[in-house]
């Protein structure tokens, strides 16, 4: 080989090495362009009410979410990466939620907002999170019809809407033979919308049904006069769109009046905490919609949840809020697992859009698509029997007749 040939060969090899180094650098830079993702971890964020009046839901919900994450991390994480979860306390306040969202995205550099808590609260952050930062929000606790019709880019949920729960309750009460139904709800616009949906479920079952809305002061503590009025009106059934303490207060006053109508409750009151507040027997027989199967189920998925909660949140007793958090996070993690290739936000959206009939064993079957970002419209049904919530039949569709 001549000196000139050797020089040319050195130039070619050197150029190839330099190109390889450059390509490697570009590859690393590209990987680093996905916020919240390294070769060792995926950073996730959420906001939840850890203080304030809704903390009794937010705290156990967080325990369920983090117990699911702990279980997955103990098995090696997702795609060889551990999940790091940062939770900001929004105290159920929209303004605090926006501030939390900005911190999570701009300072904590999260990959995604996963299983946050609150309807109006989360919606307040949509403009910044979805439109400006273009960070996905997946499987929140909460929801509204305008979240999903039309679908919003980057927003996916697995929790059926509260209006649909009201239709299920109305249909259920009518199918049970009740034709004079009173709906008691806190006098807020969002609750009025839910109350107005009860008749939409009841009327197709029996045309002679009468559904009367009965608004009360939100957070009312004195249910004596209300119970007396109900006893005089003598409804066959009462649908309760109230919080746990209000449900218990009304039930006690109805008992004092010697009046015991059939009681139907919306999803958030399905909790073991309600049973503890009410005491033995007060609410036995009450029926309600539920996001999840009963916590006493012996199914493998519910057993897994109970074991995880005992390990990662031993201060929490199994309950429906933590089980809901576990199920929502489990579904999100399944979408992460199904990503083909490196985890990017675009790949996450693609994975979600391809998910069909995913069975978490906790939530009803979940299916997403580009046109369907609300992955579930089904509710479990439960009844309080001897102080325990027990399953009633199979899940029913809040958007269809059943």
mmCIF file of C-alpha atoms in Angstrom:
data_model
loop_
_atom_site.group_PDB
_atom_site.id
_atom_site.type_symbol
_atom_site.label_atom_id
_atom_site.label_comp_id
_atom_site.label_asym_id
_atom_site.label_seq_id
_atom_site.Cartn_x
_atom_site.Cartn_y
_atom_site.Cartn_z
ATOM 1 C CA UNK A 1 0.000 0.000 0.000
ATOM 2 C CA UNK A 2 1.447 3.363 -1.040
ATOM 3 C CA UNK A 3 1.718 6.315 1.309
ATOM 4 C CA UNK A 4 -1.125 8.054 -0.522
ATOM 5 C CA UNK A 5 -3.333 4.943 -0.240
ATOM 6 C CA UNK A 6 -2.540 4.651 3.457
ATOM 7 C CA UNK A 7 -3.464 8.300 3.945
ATOM 8 C CA UNK A 8 -6.779 7.843 2.117
ATOM 9 C CA UNK A 9 -7.549 4.717 4.166
ATOM 10 C CA UNK A 10 -6.840 6.576 7.405
ATOM 11 C CA UNK A 11 -9.121 9.390 6.304
ATOM 12 C CA UNK A 12 -11.935 6.948 5.501
ATOM 13 C CA UNK A 13 -11.573 5.045 8.792
ATOM 14 C CA UNK A 14 -11.292 8.251 10.756
ATOM 15 C CA UNK A 15 -14.335 9.654 9.036
ATOM 16 C CA UNK A 16 -16.291 6.484 9.721
ATOM 17 C CA UNK A 17 -15.313 6.559 13.373
ATOM 18 C CA UNK A 18 -16.226 10.206 13.623
ATOM 19 C CA UNK A 19 -19.546 9.532 11.911
ATOM 20 C CA UNK A 20 -20.226 6.644 14.287
ATOM 21 C CA UNK A 21 -19.463 8.836 17.273
ATOM 22 C CA UNK A 22 -21.670 11.565 15.855
ATOM 23 C CA UNK A 23 -24.488 9.104 15.205
ATOM 24 C CA UNK A 24 -24.187 7.745 18.713
ATOM 25 C CA UNK A 25 -24.390 11.277 20.058
ATOM 26 C CA UNK A 26 -27.431 11.991 17.936
ATOM 27 C CA UNK A 27 -29.037 8.785 19.185
ATOM 28 C CA UNK A 28 -28.451 9.774 22.782
ATOM 29 C CA UNK A 29 -29.699 13.280 22.122
ATOM 30 C CA UNK A 30 -32.820 11.897 20.466
ATOM 31 C CA UNK A 31 -33.485 9.655 23.454
ATOM 32 C CA UNK A 32 -33.092 12.640 25.736
ATOM 33 C CA UNK A 33 -35.654 14.593 23.715
ATOM 34 C CA UNK A 34 -38.438 12.594 25.383
ATOM 35 C CA UNK A 35 -38.994 14.417 28.681
ATOM 36 C CA UNK A 36 -39.186 12.249 31.753
ATOM 37 C CA UNK A 37 -37.538 9.214 30.170
ATOM 38 C CA UNK A 38 -34.008 7.949 30.806
ATOM 39 C CA UNK A 39 -32.496 4.527 30.386
ATOM 40 C CA UNK A 40 -33.330 3.838 34.040
ATOM 41 C CA UNK A 41 -36.645 5.553 34.788
ATOM 42 C CA UNK A 42 -39.901 7.015 33.522
ATOM 43 C CA UNK A 43 -41.121 10.012 35.504
ATOM 44 C CA UNK A 44 -44.863 10.433 35.945
ATOM 45 C CA UNK A 45 -46.881 13.101 37.730
ATOM 46 C CA UNK A 46 -50.348 13.782 39.120
ATOM 47 C CA UNK A 47 -52.373 16.159 41.288
ATOM 48 C CA UNK A 48 -54.663 14.913 44.041
ATOM 49 C CA UNK A 49 -56.586 16.330 47.044
ATOM 50 C CA UNK A 50 -54.346 15.248 49.906
ATOM 51 C CA UNK A 51 -55.766 17.963 52.174
ATOM 52 C CA UNK A 52 -59.187 19.595 52.411
ATOM 53 C CA UNK A 53 -62.723 18.169 52.313
ATOM 54 C CA UNK A 54 -62.064 15.637 49.533
ATOM 55 C CA UNK A 55 -58.873 14.241 51.077
ATOM 56 C CA UNK A 56 -60.787 11.170 52.371
ATOM 57 C CA UNK A 57 -60.961 10.150 48.710
ATOM 58 C CA UNK A 58 -57.646 11.549 47.491
ATOM 59 C CA UNK A 59 -55.419 9.963 50.136
ATOM 60 C CA UNK A 60 -56.571 6.355 49.613
ATOM 61 C CA UNK A 61 -56.688 6.922 45.848
ATOM 62 C CA UNK A 62 -53.005 7.860 45.962
ATOM 63 C CA UNK A 63 -52.278 4.784 48.075
ATOM 64 C CA UNK A 64 -53.838 2.556 45.428
ATOM 65 C CA UNK A 65 -51.969 4.205 42.562
ATOM 66 C CA UNK A 66 -48.618 4.027 44.331
ATOM 67 C CA UNK A 67 -49.197 0.436 45.447
ATOM 68 C CA UNK A 68 -49.652 -0.532 41.805
ATOM 69 C CA UNK A 69 -46.455 1.301 40.871
ATOM 70 C CA UNK A 70 -44.592 -0.350 43.739
ATOM 71 C CA UNK A 71 -45.694 -3.781 42.562
ATOM 72 C CA UNK A 72 -44.533 -3.107 39.005
ATOM 73 C CA UNK A 73 -41.203 -1.627 40.101
ATOM 74 C CA UNK A 74 -40.525 -4.654 42.307
ATOM 75 C CA UNK A 75 -40.800 -6.786 39.172
ATOM 76 C CA UNK A 76 -38.306 -4.648 37.250
ATOM 77 C CA UNK A 77 -40.462 -1.766 36.071
ATOM 78 C CA UNK A 78 -41.558 -1.186 32.484
ATOM 79 C CA UNK A 79 -39.143 -1.771 29.626
ATOM 80 C CA UNK A 80 -36.326 -2.031 32.153
ATOM 81 C CA UNK A 81 -37.189 1.345 33.661
ATOM 82 C CA UNK A 82 -38.528 2.063 37.138
ATOM 83 C CA UNK A 83 -41.568 4.330 37.398
ATOM 84 C CA UNK A 84 -41.032 7.485 39.463
ATOM 85 C CA UNK A 85 -44.301 9.097 40.559
ATOM 86 C CA UNK A 86 -44.594 12.672 41.834
ATOM 87 C CA UNK A 87 -47.880 13.783 43.410
ATOM 88 C CA UNK A 88 -48.817 17.418 44.079
ATOM 89 C CA UNK A 89 -51.562 18.317 46.552
ATOM 90 C CA UNK A 90 -54.194 20.407 44.775
ATOM 91 C CA UNK A 91 -56.571 20.479 47.780
ATOM 92 C CA UNK A 92 -59.320 20.000 45.157
ATOM 93 C CA UNK A 93 -58.729 23.556 43.947
ATOM 94 C CA UNK A 94 -58.556 24.446 40.219
ATOM 95 C CA UNK A 95 -55.981 27.234 40.646
ATOM 96 C CA UNK A 96 -53.712 25.014 42.705
ATOM 97 C CA UNK A 97 -54.103 22.338 40.057
ATOM 98 C CA UNK A 98 -52.798 24.658 37.338
ATOM 99 C CA UNK A 99 -49.812 25.552 39.520
ATOM 100 C CA UNK A 100 -49.186 21.867 40.203
ATOM 101 C CA UNK A 101 -49.320 21.078 36.492
ATOM 102 C CA UNK A 102 -46.754 23.767 35.691
ATOM 103 C CA UNK A 103 -44.394 22.451 38.361
ATOM 104 C CA UNK A 104 -44.724 18.836 37.266
ATOM 105 C CA UNK A 105 -44.028 19.643 33.628
ATOM 106 C CA UNK A 106 -41.552 22.525 33.756
ATOM 107 C CA UNK A 107 -39.560 21.544 36.876
ATOM 108 C CA UNK A 108 -40.109 17.829 37.443
ATOM 109 C CA UNK A 109 -39.982 17.131 33.702
ATOM 110 C CA UNK A 110 -42.603 14.383 33.759
ATOM 111 C CA UNK A 111 -43.295 12.138 30.785
ATOM 112 C CA UNK A 112 -47.033 12.078 31.376
ATOM 113 C CA UNK A 113 -49.769 13.066 33.814
ATOM 114 C CA UNK A 114 -51.074 9.700 35.009
ATOM 115 C CA UNK A 115 -54.174 9.203 37.174
ATOM 116 C CA UNK A 116 -54.706 12.742 38.494
ATOM 117 C CA UNK A 117 -57.801 13.524 40.588
ATOM 118 C CA UNK A 118 -60.694 15.905 39.974
ATOM 119 C CA UNK A 119 -63.026 16.950 37.164
ATOM 120 C CA UNK A 120 -63.188 20.762 37.302
ATOM 121 C CA UNK A 121 -59.703 20.760 38.781
ATOM 122 C CA UNK A 122 -58.132 18.763 35.955
ATOM 123 C CA UNK A 123 -60.094 20.683 33.323
ATOM 124 C CA UNK A 124 -58.572 23.925 34.604
ATOM 125 C CA UNK A 125 -55.148 22.595 33.606
ATOM 126 C CA UNK A 126 -56.096 21.390 30.115
ATOM 127 C CA UNK A 127 -55.076 24.575 28.314
ATOM 128 C CA UNK A 128 -51.547 24.422 29.679
ATOM 129 C CA UNK A 129 -51.018 20.646 29.805
ATOM 130 C CA UNK A 130 -52.743 19.463 26.631
ATOM 131 C CA UNK A 131 -52.601 22.503 24.356
ATOM 132 C CA UNK A 132 -49.430 24.341 25.344
ATOM 133 C CA UNK A 133 -47.093 21.702 26.774
ATOM 134 C CA UNK A 134 -48.738 18.850 24.813
ATOM 135 C CA UNK A 135 -48.302 16.386 27.662
ATOM 136 C CA UNK A 136 -50.782 13.476 27.762
ATOM 137 C CA UNK A 137 -53.233 13.086 30.644
ATOM 138 C CA UNK A 138 -54.239 9.456 31.091
ATOM 139 C CA UNK A 139 -56.881 7.842 33.308
ATOM 140 C CA UNK A 140 -57.909 10.625 35.696
ATOM 141 C CA UNK A 141 -60.410 10.200 38.514
ATOM 142 C CA UNK A 142 -63.221 12.322 37.103
ATOM 143 C CA UNK A 143 -64.569 13.258 33.729
ATOM 144 C CA UNK A 144 -67.211 15.132 31.766
ATOM 145 C CA UNK A 145 -68.938 14.608 28.438
ATOM 146 C CA UNK A 146 -67.112 17.491 26.750
ATOM 147 C CA UNK A 147 -63.760 15.884 27.597
ATOM 148 C CA UNK A 148 -64.377 13.126 25.095
ATOM 149 C CA UNK A 149 -66.897 14.526 22.590
ATOM 150 C CA UNK A 150 -65.081 15.362 20.437
ATOM 151 C CA UNK A 151 -61.910 13.612 21.638
ATOM 152 C CA UNK A 152 -59.190 15.921 22.968
ATOM 153 C CA UNK A 153 -55.654 15.239 21.793
ATOM 154 C CA UNK A 154 -53.691 13.530 24.542
ATOM 155 C CA UNK A 155 -56.614 12.996 26.954
ATOM 156 C CA UNK A 156 -57.678 9.412 27.706
ATOM 157 C CA UNK A 157 -59.906 8.116 30.488
ATOM 158 C CA UNK A 158 -61.186 4.821 31.853
ATOM 159 C CA UNK A 159 -63.790 6.099 34.298
ATOM 160 C CA UNK A 160 -67.393 6.266 33.021
ATOM 161 C CA UNK A 161 -69.133 9.604 33.354
ATOM 162 C CA UNK A 162 -71.281 10.616 36.351
ATOM 163 C CA UNK A 163 -74.239 11.392 34.090
ATOM 164 C CA UNK A 164 -74.126 7.785 32.915
ATOM 165 C CA UNK A 165 -74.131 6.584 36.522
ATOM 166 C CA UNK A 166 -77.335 8.551 37.107
ATOM 167 C CA UNK A 167 -78.968 6.871 34.123
ATOM 168 C CA UNK A 168 -77.956 3.465 35.481
ATOM 169 C CA UNK A 169 -79.469 4.316 38.872
ATOM 170 C CA UNK A 170 -82.714 5.495 37.286
ATOM 171 C CA UNK A 171 -82.982 2.404 35.126
ATOM 172 C CA UNK A 172 -82.125 0.130 38.045
ATOM 173 C CA UNK A 173 -84.753 1.677 40.314
ATOM 174 C CA UNK A 174 -87.406 1.463 37.595
ATOM 175 C CA UNK A 175 -86.526 -2.157 36.825
ATOM 176 C CA UNK A 176 -86.880 -2.881 40.539
ATOM 177 C CA UNK A 177 -90.496 -1.729 40.218
ATOM 178 C CA UNK A 178 -90.261 1.774 41.665
ATOM 179 C CA UNK A 179 -92.370 4.440 39.996
ATOM 180 C CA UNK A 180 -92.128 7.383 42.418
ATOM 181 C CA UNK A 181 -88.465 8.364 42.713
ATOM 182 C CA UNK A 182 -86.940 11.392 44.428
ATOM 183 C CA UNK A 183 -83.383 12.466 43.605
ATOM 184 C CA UNK A 184 -81.599 14.308 46.426
ATOM 185 C CA UNK A 185 -78.493 16.225 45.435
ATOM 186 C CA UNK A 186 -76.282 19.105 46.500
ATOM 187 C CA UNK A 187 -77.494 22.331 44.896
ATOM 188 C CA UNK A 188 -74.606 22.736 42.463
ATOM 189 C CA UNK A 189 -74.825 22.903 38.674
ATOM 190 C CA UNK A 190 -72.776 19.732 38.182
ATOM 191 C CA UNK A 191 -75.025 17.769 40.543
ATOM 192 C CA UNK A 192 -78.147 19.116 38.853
ATOM 193 C CA UNK A 193 -76.913 17.743 35.532
ATOM 194 C CA UNK A 194 -76.477 14.334 37.154
ATOM 195 C CA UNK A 195 -79.916 14.539 38.767
ATOM 196 C CA UNK A 196 -81.544 15.344 35.432
ATOM 197 C CA UNK A 197 -80.154 12.108 33.983
ATOM 198 C CA UNK A 198 -81.966 9.828 36.443
ATOM 199 C CA UNK A 199 -85.266 10.165 34.585
ATOM 200 C CA UNK A 200 -83.499 9.462 31.282
ATOM 201 C CA UNK A 201 -82.634 6.031 32.614
ATOM 202 C CA UNK A 202 -85.963 5.362 34.313
ATOM 203 C CA UNK A 203 -88.470 6.506 31.682
ATOM 204 C CA UNK A 204 -87.610 3.938 28.979
ATOM 205 C CA UNK A 205 -88.217 1.153 31.514
ATOM 206 C CA UNK A 206 -91.646 2.312 32.643
ATOM 207 C CA UNK A 207 -93.559 5.209 31.140
ATOM 208 C CA UNK A 208 -95.539 5.904 34.332
ATOM 209 C CA UNK A 209 -92.475 6.650 36.451
ATOM 210 C CA UNK A 210 -92.306 10.033 38.192
ATOM 211 C CA UNK A 211 -88.858 11.370 39.050
ATOM 212 C CA UNK A 212 -88.653 14.496 41.216
ATOM 213 C CA UNK A 213 -85.467 16.467 41.796
ATOM 214 C CA UNK A 214 -84.860 17.605 45.369
ATOM 215 C CA UNK A 215 -81.870 19.980 45.702
ATOM 216 C CA UNK A 216 -80.415 20.590 49.162
ATOM 217 C CA UNK A 217 -77.693 22.891 50.411
ATOM 218 C CA UNK A 218 -74.342 21.386 49.515
ATOM 219 C CA UNK A 219 -72.643 20.129 52.663
ATOM 220 C CA UNK A 220 -75.831 20.351 54.708
ATOM 221 C CA UNK A 221 -75.599 18.867 58.209
ATOM 222 C CA UNK A 222 -79.252 19.114 59.283
ATOM 223 C CA UNK A 223 -81.324 16.493 57.477
ATOM 224 C CA UNK A 224 -84.165 16.340 60.023
ATOM 225 C CA UNK A 225 -86.562 18.632 58.102
ATOM 226 C CA UNK A 226 -85.614 16.981 54.808
ATOM 227 C CA UNK A 227 -86.330 13.501 56.174
ATOM 228 C CA UNK A 228 -89.701 14.683 57.506
ATOM 229 C CA UNK A 229 -90.590 16.123 54.110
ATOM 230 C CA UNK A 230 -89.575 12.887 52.382
ATOM 231 C CA UNK A 231 -91.661 10.839 54.807
ATOM 232 C CA UNK A 232 -94.672 12.988 53.899
ATOM 233 C CA UNK A 233 -94.019 12.658 50.150
ATOM 234 C CA UNK A 234 -93.632 8.854 50.462
ATOM 235 C CA UNK A 235 -91.431 8.063 47.434
ATOM 236 C CA UNK A 236 -90.827 4.407 46.538
ATOM 237 C CA UNK A 237 -87.129 5.073 46.128
ATOM 238 C CA UNK A 238 -84.589 7.798 46.852
ATOM 239 C CA UNK A 239 -81.499 8.363 44.712
ATOM 240 C CA UNK A 240 -78.700 9.940 46.743
ATOM 241 C CA UNK A 241 -76.193 12.189 44.986
ATOM 242 C CA UNK A 242 -74.556 13.186 48.272
ATOM 243 C CA UNK A 243 -71.251 12.667 50.076
ATOM 244 C CA UNK A 244 -70.777 9.949 52.692
ATOM 245 C CA UNK A 245 -71.522 12.083 55.754
ATOM 246 C CA UNK A 246 -74.717 13.450 54.190
ATOM 247 C CA UNK A 247 -75.929 9.991 53.187
ATOM 248 C CA UNK A 248 -75.457 8.787 56.748
ATOM 249 C CA UNK A 249 -77.130 11.861 58.260
ATOM 250 C CA UNK A 250 -80.179 11.506 56.012
ATOM 251 C CA UNK A 251 -80.467 7.755 56.624
ATOM 252 C CA UNK A 252 -80.460 8.311 60.391
ATOM 253 C CA UNK A 253 -83.181 10.943 60.141
ATOM 254 C CA UNK A 254 -85.285 8.719 57.873
ATOM 255 C CA UNK A 255 -84.964 5.953 60.459
ATOM 256 C CA UNK A 256 -86.134 8.387 63.139
ATOM 257 C CA UNK A 257 -89.211 9.071 61.008
ATOM 258 C CA UNK A 258 -89.883 5.349 60.662
ATOM 259 C CA UNK A 259 -89.642 5.709 56.889
ATOM 260 C CA UNK A 260 -87.449 3.337 54.901
ATOM 261 C CA UNK A 261 -87.604 3.815 51.115
ATOM 262 C CA UNK A 262 -85.302 1.919 48.777
ATOM 263 C CA UNK A 263 -81.987 3.784 48.592
ATOM 264 C CA UNK A 264 -79.766 4.086 45.517
ATOM 265 C CA UNK A 265 -76.388 5.803 45.664
ATOM 266 C CA UNK A 266 -73.947 7.187 43.135
ATOM 267 C CA UNK A 267 -70.460 5.805 42.692
ATOM 268 C CA UNK A 268 -68.334 7.856 45.160
ATOM 269 C CA UNK A 269 -70.282 6.656 48.205
ATOM 270 C CA UNK A 270 -69.429 3.012 47.561
ATOM 271 C CA UNK A 271 -66.813 2.715 50.258
ATOM 272 C CA UNK A 272 -66.061 0.755 53.378
ATOM 273 C CA UNK A 273 -65.600 4.121 55.075
ATOM 274 C CA UNK A 274 -69.311 4.815 54.563
ATOM 275 C CA UNK A 275 -70.161 1.561 56.341
ATOM 276 C CA UNK A 276 -67.912 2.533 59.247
ATOM 277 C CA UNK A 277 -69.504 5.988 59.513
ATOM 278 C CA UNK A 278 -73.052 4.651 59.306
ATOM 279 C CA UNK A 279 -72.617 1.809 61.762
ATOM 280 C CA UNK A 280 -74.253 -1.630 61.683
ATOM 281 C CA UNK A 281 -77.430 -2.045 59.704
ATOM 282 C CA UNK A 282 -78.307 1.575 58.956
ATOM 283 C CA UNK A 283 -77.721 1.369 55.208
ATOM 284 C CA UNK A 284 -78.123 -2.354 54.583
ATOM 285 C CA UNK A 285 -79.971 -2.970 51.340
ATOM 286 C CA UNK A 286 -78.756 0.218 49.640
ATOM 287 C CA UNK A 287 -77.738 -0.226 46.016
ATOM 288 C CA UNK A 288 -75.147 1.792 44.124
ATOM 289 C CA UNK A 289 -73.051 2.022 41.004
ATOM 290 C CA UNK A 290 -69.331 1.363 41.364
ATOM 291 C CA UNK A 291 -66.244 1.908 39.232
ATOM 292 C CA UNK A 292 -64.712 -1.349 40.436
ATOM 293 C CA UNK A 293 -65.526 -4.815 41.714
ATOM 294 C CA UNK A 294 -65.995 -5.217 45.494
ATOM 295 C CA UNK A 295 -62.792 -5.210 47.524
ATOM 296 C CA UNK A 296 -63.767 -8.519 49.182
ATOM 297 C CA UNK A 297 -63.672 -10.376 45.848
ATOM 298 C CA UNK A 298 -61.410 -13.430 45.740
ATOM 299 C CA UNK A 299 -60.398 -12.828 42.110
ATOM 300 C CA UNK A 300 -56.639 -12.872 41.411
ATOM 301 C CA UNK A 301 -56.560 -9.165 40.515
ATOM 302 C CA UNK A 302 -58.312 -8.074 43.723
ATOM 303 C CA UNK A 303 -56.092 -10.361 45.789
ATOM 304 C CA UNK A 304 -53.060 -8.784 44.103
ATOM 305 C CA UNK A 305 -54.398 -5.341 45.013
ATOM 306 C CA UNK A 306 -54.971 -6.258 48.655
ATOM 307 C CA UNK A 307 -51.457 -7.705 48.959
ATOM 308 C CA UNK A 308 -49.910 -4.642 47.312
ATOM 309 C CA UNK A 309 -51.848 -2.240 49.527
ATOM 310 C CA UNK A 310 -50.767 -4.130 52.649
ATOM 311 C CA UNK A 311 -47.134 -3.917 51.516
ATOM 312 C CA UNK A 312 -46.906 -0.369 50.169
ATOM 313 C CA UNK A 313 -49.651 1.447 52.114
ATOM 314 C CA UNK A 314 -50.175 -0.550 55.318
ATOM 315 C CA UNK A 315 -51.930 2.414 56.940
ATOM 316 C CA UNK A 316 -54.804 2.061 54.445
ATOM 317 C CA UNK A 317 -57.549 -0.537 54.659
ATOM 318 C CA UNK A 318 -58.810 -1.986 51.357
ATOM 319 C CA UNK A 319 -61.470 0.344 49.988
ATOM 320 C CA UNK A 320 -62.981 1.421 46.719
ATOM 321 C CA UNK A 321 -60.989 4.641 46.256
ATOM 322 C CA UNK A 322 -57.640 2.865 46.528
ATOM 323 C CA UNK A 323 -58.876 0.003 44.354
ATOM 324 C CA UNK A 324 -59.986 2.503 41.701
ATOM 325 C CA UNK A 325 -56.543 4.119 41.784
ATOM 326 C CA UNK A 326 -54.912 0.714 41.457
ATOM 327 C CA UNK A 327 -57.086 -0.200 38.472
ATOM 328 C CA UNK A 328 -56.584 3.104 36.640
ATOM 329 C CA UNK A 329 -52.803 2.954 37.078
ATOM 330 C CA UNK A 330 -52.681 -0.722 36.107
ATOM 331 C CA UNK A 331 -54.426 0.135 32.839
ATOM 332 C CA UNK A 332 -52.024 3.013 32.147
ATOM 333 C CA UNK A 333 -49.002 0.794 32.828
ATOM 334 C CA UNK A 334 -50.362 -1.806 30.424
ATOM 335 C CA UNK A 335 -50.391 0.861 27.702
ATOM 336 C CA UNK A 336 -46.755 1.672 28.542
ATOM 337 C CA UNK A 337 -45.830 -2.002 28.298
ATOM 338 C CA UNK A 338 -47.409 -2.313 24.861
ATOM 339 C CA UNK A 339 -45.303 0.464 23.344
ATOM 340 C CA UNK A 340 -43.295 -0.886 20.433
ATOM 341 C CA UNK A 341 -39.822 0.620 20.746
ATOM 342 C CA UNK A 342 -38.582 3.437 22.978
ATOM 343 C CA UNK A 343 -41.203 5.072 25.220
ATOM 344 C CA UNK A 344 -42.182 8.405 23.698
ATOM 345 C CA UNK A 345 -45.360 10.409 24.085
ATOM 346 C CA UNK A 346 -46.340 9.699 20.493
ATOM 347 C CA UNK A 347 -45.742 5.985 21.058
ATOM 348 C CA UNK A 348 -47.889 6.086 24.199
ATOM 349 C CA UNK A 349 -50.771 7.618 22.252
ATOM 350 C CA UNK A 350 -50.362 4.978 19.551
ATOM 351 C CA UNK A 351 -50.404 2.229 22.174
ATOM 352 C CA UNK A 352 -53.541 3.621 23.806
ATOM 353 C CA UNK A 353 -55.316 3.917 20.468
ATOM 354 C CA UNK A 354 -54.620 0.236 19.791
ATOM 355 C CA UNK A 355 -55.869 -1.070 23.159
ATOM 356 C CA UNK A 356 -58.967 -3.249 22.878
ATOM 357 C CA UNK A 357 -60.887 -5.047 25.636
ATOM 358 C CA UNK A 358 -58.078 -4.897 28.177
ATOM 359 C CA UNK A 359 -59.113 -6.800 31.298
ATOM 360 C CA UNK A 360 -57.447 -5.474 34.444
ATOM 361 C CA UNK A 361 -59.604 -7.685 36.626
ATOM 362 C CA UNK A 362 -60.592 -4.517 38.505
ATOM 363 C CA UNK A 363 -62.262 -2.159 36.031
ATOM 364 C CA UNK A 364 -64.655 -3.288 33.304
ATOM 365 C CA UNK A 365 -63.037 -4.025 29.922
ATOM 366 C CA UNK A 366 -61.150 -1.030 28.507
ATOM 367 C CA UNK A 367 -61.034 -0.142 24.802
ATOM 368 C CA UNK A 368 -59.571 3.010 23.254
ATOM 369 C CA UNK A 369 -59.274 4.146 19.655
ATOM 370 C CA UNK A 370 -58.435 7.376 17.808
ATOM 371 C CA UNK A 371 -62.156 8.220 17.882
ATOM 372 C CA UNK A 372 -62.837 6.868 21.388
ATOM 373 C CA UNK A 373 -60.745 8.328 24.188
ATOM 374 C CA UNK A 374 -63.156 7.303 26.954
ATOM 375 C CA UNK A 375 -62.221 3.658 27.251
ATOM 376 C CA UNK A 376 -65.093 2.517 29.444
ATOM 377 C CA UNK A 377 -68.808 3.271 29.786
ATOM 378 C CA UNK A 378 -69.639 0.327 32.062
ATOM 379 C CA UNK A 379 -70.376 0.292 35.790
ATOM 380 C CA UNK A 380 -70.241 -2.453 38.337
ATOM 381 C CA UNK A 381 -73.298 -2.616 40.563
ATOM 382 C CA UNK A 382 -73.096 -3.246 44.291
ATOM 383 C CA UNK A 383 -75.435 -3.713 47.231
ATOM 384 C CA UNK A 384 -74.751 -3.322 50.926
ATOM 385 C CA UNK A 385 -75.530 -6.659 52.586
ATOM 386 C CA UNK A 386 -74.760 -7.299 56.259
ATOM 387 C CA UNK A 387 -72.287 -4.440 56.302
ATOM 388 C CA UNK A 388 -70.387 -5.450 53.159
ATOM 389 C CA UNK A 389 -70.586 -4.252 49.584
ATOM 390 C CA UNK A 390 -71.373 -7.244 47.374
ATOM 391 C CA UNK A 391 -71.516 -7.537 43.587
ATOM 392 C CA UNK A 392 -74.855 -7.447 41.801
ATOM 393 C CA UNK A 393 -74.886 -9.134 38.398
ATOM 394 C CA UNK A 394 -72.406 -8.197 35.697
ATOM 395 C CA UNK A 395 -71.255 -4.680 34.687
ATOM 396 C CA UNK A 396 -73.860 -2.646 32.800
ATOM 397 C CA UNK A 397 -73.427 0.015 30.121
ATOM 398 C CA UNK A 398 -74.338 3.522 31.204
ATOM 399 C CA UNK A 399 -74.898 4.546 27.589
ATOM 400 C CA UNK A 400 -77.155 1.662 26.531
ATOM 401 C CA UNK A 401 -80.269 -0.182 27.647
ATOM 402 C CA UNK A 402 -79.650 -3.290 29.713
#
